[in-house]
Amino acid sequence: MQPDHIILATHNQGKLVELQSMMCAAGLGHITLKNAADYNLSAPEETADSFEGNALIKARFVAEQTGRAALADDSGLCVDALNGDPGVYSADWAGPAKDFDQAFHMIKERLEKNNVETDGATAHFVCVLAYIDEAGNTHIFKGTSDGALHFPPRGQNGFGYDPIFVPHGELRSFGEMSMEEKETYSARGRAFAAFASYLKTL
Ligand code: IMP
């Protein structure tokens, strides 16, 4: 049976709005999403070294505290020539000030140090959704988006690493695309599509 409510393990209202609109577009608008902040929950420390591990920490925490179905996401950019870095540390590389120019610089510098051509270095975004259902069962959904890095950063749209990432089959960076265009390639969109297909089987 589909849940009436799902608690999103985020304090970010933007993520909730984005996910609710994806739920509506997928014909799942009757399921209400709530924010962890509505339950006065703190955010647990993300101590795992994988996207799956961190998404599970967040989802389990919310499911245990509320006794309801919970959904968490974890995502980041993996650069092949940097052994998948920044990966689960994607947010950390931008520092507390969320300075992504600093993160772009770190990536470029490390590629140069490894004698790797910075333009065209292959990379992928990963997004993992962890869902704990009302019975406490765990479900994992993963989406990826393959592409290459390009410097200098281009475009004002999107967020995070979007200005340096060009998905395969495109000439523009995510930062130069509309939200709808990015959605067709995005790791988050693909993970969500897998989650929505699962909910529809219930
Ligand atoms: P979190 O999953 O919200 O913790 O995000 C991890 C980090 O990866 C953040 O710093 C984001 O900026 C970055 N990130 C995740 N997904 C994307 C994306 O689609 N575009 C650009 N940056 C992303």
Tab-separated table of C-alpha atoms and ligand atoms in Angstrom:
chain	number	residue	atom	x	y	z
A	1	MET	CA	0.000	0.000	0.000
A	2	GLN	CA	1.271	3.465	-0.813
A	3	PRO	CA	2.041	5.677	2.203
A	4	ASP	CA	-0.116	8.799	2.840
A	5	HIS	CA	2.928	10.734	4.027
A	6	ILE	CA	6.651	10.535	3.456
A	7	ILE	CA	9.032	12.499	5.670
A	8	LEU	CA	11.937	13.919	3.734
A	9	ALA	CA	15.207	13.821	5.641
A	10	THR	CA	16.093	17.390	4.773
A	11	HIS	CA	15.749	20.834	6.293
A	12	ASN	CA	15.969	22.338	2.834
A	13	GLN	CA	12.535	23.632	1.793
A	14	GLY	CA	13.789	23.932	-1.809
A	15	LYS	CA	14.400	20.177	-1.992
A	16	LEU	CA	10.916	19.506	-0.638
A	17	VAL	CA	9.287	21.785	-3.225
A	18	GLU	CA	11.328	20.209	-6.045
A	19	LEU	CA	10.478	16.667	-4.948
A	20	GLN	CA	6.789	17.439	-4.431
A	21	SER	CA	6.612	18.826	-7.965
A	22	MET	CA	8.313	15.662	-9.319
A	23	MET	CA	5.792	13.553	-7.347
A	24	CYS	CA	2.891	15.488	-8.907
A	25	ALA	CA	4.365	15.146	-12.404
A	26	ALA	CA	4.692	11.384	-11.815
A	27	GLY	CA	1.009	11.119	-10.805
A	28	LEU	CA	1.897	10.673	-7.122
A	29	GLY	CA	0.680	14.076	-5.901
A	30	HIS	CA	-1.721	12.400	-3.434
A	31	ILE	CA	1.298	11.421	-1.272
A	32	THR	CA	2.160	14.316	1.057
A	33	LEU	CA	5.816	15.112	1.621
A	34	LYS	CA	6.886	16.651	4.912
A	35	ASN	CA	10.140	18.211	5.932
A	36	ALA	CA	12.240	16.844	8.850
A	37	ALA	CA	12.236	20.397	10.242
A	38	ASP	CA	8.413	20.128	10.710
A	39	TYR	CA	9.175	17.403	13.271
A	40	ASN	CA	11.881	19.446	15.019
A	41	LEU	CA	14.468	16.851	14.077
A	42	SER	CA	18.143	17.643	13.974
A	43	ALA	CA	20.338	16.362	11.140
A	44	PRO	CA	22.515	13.309	11.935
A	45	GLU	CA	26.196	13.343	11.060
A	46	GLU	CA	26.956	11.912	7.628
A	47	THR	CA	29.811	9.617	8.609
A	48	ALA	CA	29.652	6.972	5.836
A	49	ASP	CA	32.089	6.893	2.918
A	50	SER	CA	29.454	6.094	0.294
A	51	PHE	CA	26.371	7.883	-1.048
A	52	GLU	CA	24.234	4.852	-0.101
A	53	GLY	CA	25.632	4.839	3.445
A	54	ASN	CA	24.960	8.529	4.048
A	55	ALA	CA	21.473	8.426	2.499
A	56	LEU	CA	20.660	5.468	4.781
A	57	ILE	CA	21.956	7.237	7.914
A	58	LYS	CA	19.652	10.185	7.177
A	59	ALA	CA	16.583	8.105	6.234
A	60	ARG	CA	16.956	5.714	9.201
A	61	PHE	CA	17.291	8.594	11.636
A	62	VAL	CA	14.039	10.194	10.462
A	63	ALA	CA	12.154	6.872	10.244
A	64	GLU	CA	13.215	5.944	13.784
A	65	GLN	CA	12.302	9.335	15.235
A	66	THR	CA	8.903	9.646	13.535
A	67	GLY	CA	7.781	6.038	13.000
A	68	ARG	CA	6.803	7.049	9.476
A	69	ALA	CA	8.055	6.324	5.955
A	70	ALA	CA	11.196	8.393	5.319
A	71	LEU	CA	13.176	9.385	2.244
A	72	ALA	CA	16.703	10.802	2.105
A	73	ASP	CA	19.022	11.681	-0.728
A	74	ASP	CA	22.761	11.956	-1.005
A	75	SER	CA	24.545	13.157	-4.084
A	76	GLY	CA	27.769	14.512	-5.462
A	77	LEU	CA	30.208	14.773	-8.335
A	78	CYS	CA	32.755	12.007	-9.004
A	79	VAL	CA	35.776	12.774	-11.194
A	80	ASP	CA	37.255	9.592	-12.694
A	81	ALA	CA	40.896	10.769	-12.755
A	82	LEU	CA	40.610	11.770	-9.078
A	83	ASN	CA	39.456	8.302	-7.981
A	84	GLY	CA	35.890	9.537	-7.658
A	85	ASP	CA	36.656	12.681	-5.645
A	86	PRO	CA	35.096	14.922	-4.449
A	87	GLY	CA	32.320	12.258	-4.272
A	88	VAL	CA	30.657	12.172	-0.837
A	89	TYR	CA	32.778	15.213	0.067
A	90	SER	CA	31.305	17.373	-2.735
A	91	ALA	CA	29.687	19.819	-0.310
A	92	ASP	CA	32.805	19.911	1.921
A	93	TRP	CA	35.105	20.945	-0.929
A	94	ALA	CA	33.112	24.176	-1.234
A	95	GLY	CA	33.697	24.881	2.478
A	96	PRO	CA	31.280	26.396	5.000
A	97	ALA	CA	30.841	29.476	2.788
A	98	LYS	CA	29.607	27.170	-0.033
A	99	ASP	CA	32.234	28.699	-2.284
A	100	PHE	CA	32.088	26.549	-5.417
A	101	ASP	CA	34.779	28.604	-7.175
A	102	GLN	CA	37.081	27.192	-4.489
A	103	ALA	CA	35.866	23.643	-5.256
A	104	PHE	CA	36.340	24.161	-9.025
A	105	HIS	CA	39.855	25.406	-8.361
A	106	MET	CA	40.668	22.365	-6.200
A	107	ILE	CA	39.488	19.975	-8.920
A	108	LYS	CA	41.463	21.788	-11.634
A	109	GLU	CA	44.591	21.951	-9.510
A	110	ARG	CA	44.492	18.223	-8.664
A	111	LEU	CA	43.909	17.220	-12.271
A	112	GLU	CA	46.877	19.361	-13.340
A	113	LYS	CA	49.019	17.826	-10.604
A	114	ASN	CA	48.134	14.362	-11.988
A	115	ASN	CA	48.995	15.585	-15.521
A	116	VAL	CA	45.402	15.046	-16.656
A	117	GLU	CA	43.895	17.338	-19.291
A	118	THR	CA	41.364	19.380	-17.313
A	119	ASP	CA	39.061	20.061	-20.254
A	120	GLY	CA	37.167	16.906	-21.083
A	121	ALA	CA	38.120	15.022	-17.887
A	122	THR	CA	35.322	12.480	-17.471
A	123	ALA	CA	33.056	12.742	-14.450
A	124	HIS	CA	29.574	11.775	-13.295
A	125	PHE	CA	26.971	12.982	-10.874
A	126	VAL	CA	25.524	10.363	-8.553
A	127	CYS	CA	22.283	10.618	-6.623
A	128	VAL	CA	21.121	7.930	-4.216
A	129	LEU	CA	17.683	7.918	-2.630
A	130	ALA	CA	17.184	5.782	0.473
A	131	TYR	CA	13.576	5.003	1.352
A	132	ILE	CA	12.499	3.352	4.604
A	133	ASP	CA	8.909	2.177	4.326
A	134	GLU	CA	6.348	2.146	7.152
A	135	ALA	CA	7.308	-1.464	8.006
A	136	GLY	CA	10.963	-0.427	8.355
A	137	ASN	CA	12.188	-2.046	5.115
A	138	THR	CA	15.006	-0.346	3.225
A	139	HIS	CA	14.950	0.464	-0.497
A	140	ILE	CA	17.758	2.111	-2.472
A	141	PHE	CA	17.372	3.925	-5.819
A	142	LYS	CA	20.342	5.277	-7.753
A	143	GLY	CA	20.705	7.653	-10.681
A	144	THR	CA	23.824	8.789	-12.507
A	145	SER	CA	24.609	11.362	-15.152
A	146	ASP	CA	27.779	10.925	-17.219
A	147	GLY	CA	29.699	13.794	-18.723
A	148	ALA	CA	32.936	15.745	-18.778
A	149	LEU	CA	34.388	18.766	-17.023
A	150	HIS	CA	34.999	22.064	-18.780
A	151	PHE	CA	36.820	25.137	-17.544
A	152	PRO	CA	36.256	28.011	-17.045
A	153	PRO	CA	32.817	27.556	-15.410
A	154	ARG	CA	29.904	28.556	-17.654
A	155	GLY	CA	26.310	29.617	-16.937
A	156	GLN	CA	24.346	31.058	-14.062
A	157	ASN	CA	21.660	28.390	-13.709
A	158	GLY	CA	21.471	25.440	-11.351
A	159	PHE	CA	23.726	25.079	-8.336
A	160	GLY	CA	26.917	23.519	-7.027
A	161	TYR	CA	29.087	21.954	-9.723
A	162	ASP	CA	26.651	22.654	-12.597
A	163	PRO	CA	28.807	25.352	-14.289
A	164	ILE	CA	31.760	22.961	-14.915
A	165	PHE	CA	29.777	19.850	-15.932
A	166	VAL	CA	28.768	19.100	-19.530
A	167	PRO	CA	26.626	15.954	-19.869
A	168	HIS	CA	27.447	13.515	-22.670
A	169	GLY	CA	25.694	14.457	-25.898
A	170	GLU	CA	25.612	18.191	-25.037
A	171	LEU	CA	27.832	21.190	-25.688
A	172	ARG	CA	26.413	23.300	-22.860
A	173	SER	CA	27.096	22.946	-19.158
A	174	PHE	CA	24.278	22.219	-16.697
A	175	GLY	CA	24.759	25.846	-15.615
A	176	GLU	CA	23.680	26.981	-19.094
A	177	MET	CA	20.514	24.835	-19.200
A	178	SER	CA	17.017	25.471	-17.929
A	179	MET	CA	15.871	23.317	-15.001
A	180	GLU	CA	13.661	21.289	-17.383
A	181	GLU	CA	16.563	20.629	-19.783
A	182	LYS	CA	18.875	19.582	-16.944
A	183	GLU	CA	16.137	17.305	-15.571
A	184	THR	CA	16.342	15.047	-18.642
A	185	TYR	CA	19.987	14.229	-17.805
A	186	SER	CA	20.092	14.681	-14.065
A	187	ALA	CA	21.124	11.949	-11.640
A	188	ARG	CA	18.475	13.148	-9.186
A	189	GLY	CA	15.746	12.940	-11.865
A	190	ARG	CA	16.809	9.387	-12.731
A	191	ALA	CA	16.938	8.211	-9.114
A	192	PHE	CA	13.527	9.778	-8.573
A	193	ALA	CA	12.095	8.031	-11.664
A	194	ALA	CA	13.184	4.670	-10.196
A	195	PHE	CA	11.610	5.586	-6.833
A	196	ALA	CA	8.351	6.699	-8.500
A	197	SER	CA	8.158	3.428	-10.492
A	198	TYR	CA	8.556	1.495	-7.235
A	199	LEU	CA	5.803	3.506	-5.459
A	200	LYS	CA	3.452	2.815	-8.382
A	201	THR	CA	3.841	-0.937	-7.867
A	202	LEU	CA	2.483	-0.652	-4.303
B	1	IMP	P1	23.790	16.954	-1.016
B	1	IMP	O1	23.384	15.625	-1.539
B	1	IMP	O2	22.646	17.925	-1.003
B	1	IMP	O3	24.545	16.859	0.275
B	1	IMP	O4	24.773	17.585	-2.084
B	1	IMP	C1	26.114	17.220	-2.170
B	1	IMP	C2	26.912	18.213	-2.977
B	1	IMP	O5	26.953	17.809	-4.342
B	1	IMP	C3	26.420	19.631	-2.930
B	1	IMP	O6	27.527	20.435	-2.657
B	1	IMP	C4	25.909	19.922	-4.322
B	1	IMP	O7	26.256	21.201	-4.719
B	1	IMP	C5	26.618	18.878	-5.166
B	1	IMP	N1	25.646	18.397	-6.160
B	1	IMP	C6	24.784	17.361	-6.005
B	1	IMP	N2	23.992	17.228	-7.099
B	1	IMP	C7	24.372	18.209	-7.952
B	1	IMP	C8	23.914	18.607	-9.253
B	1	IMP	O8	22.996	18.055	-9.881
B	1	IMP	N3	24.544	19.684	-9.783
B	1	IMP	C9	25.555	20.337	-9.158
B	1	IMP	N4	26.019	20.005	-7.970
B	1	IMP	C10	25.434	18.941	-7.348
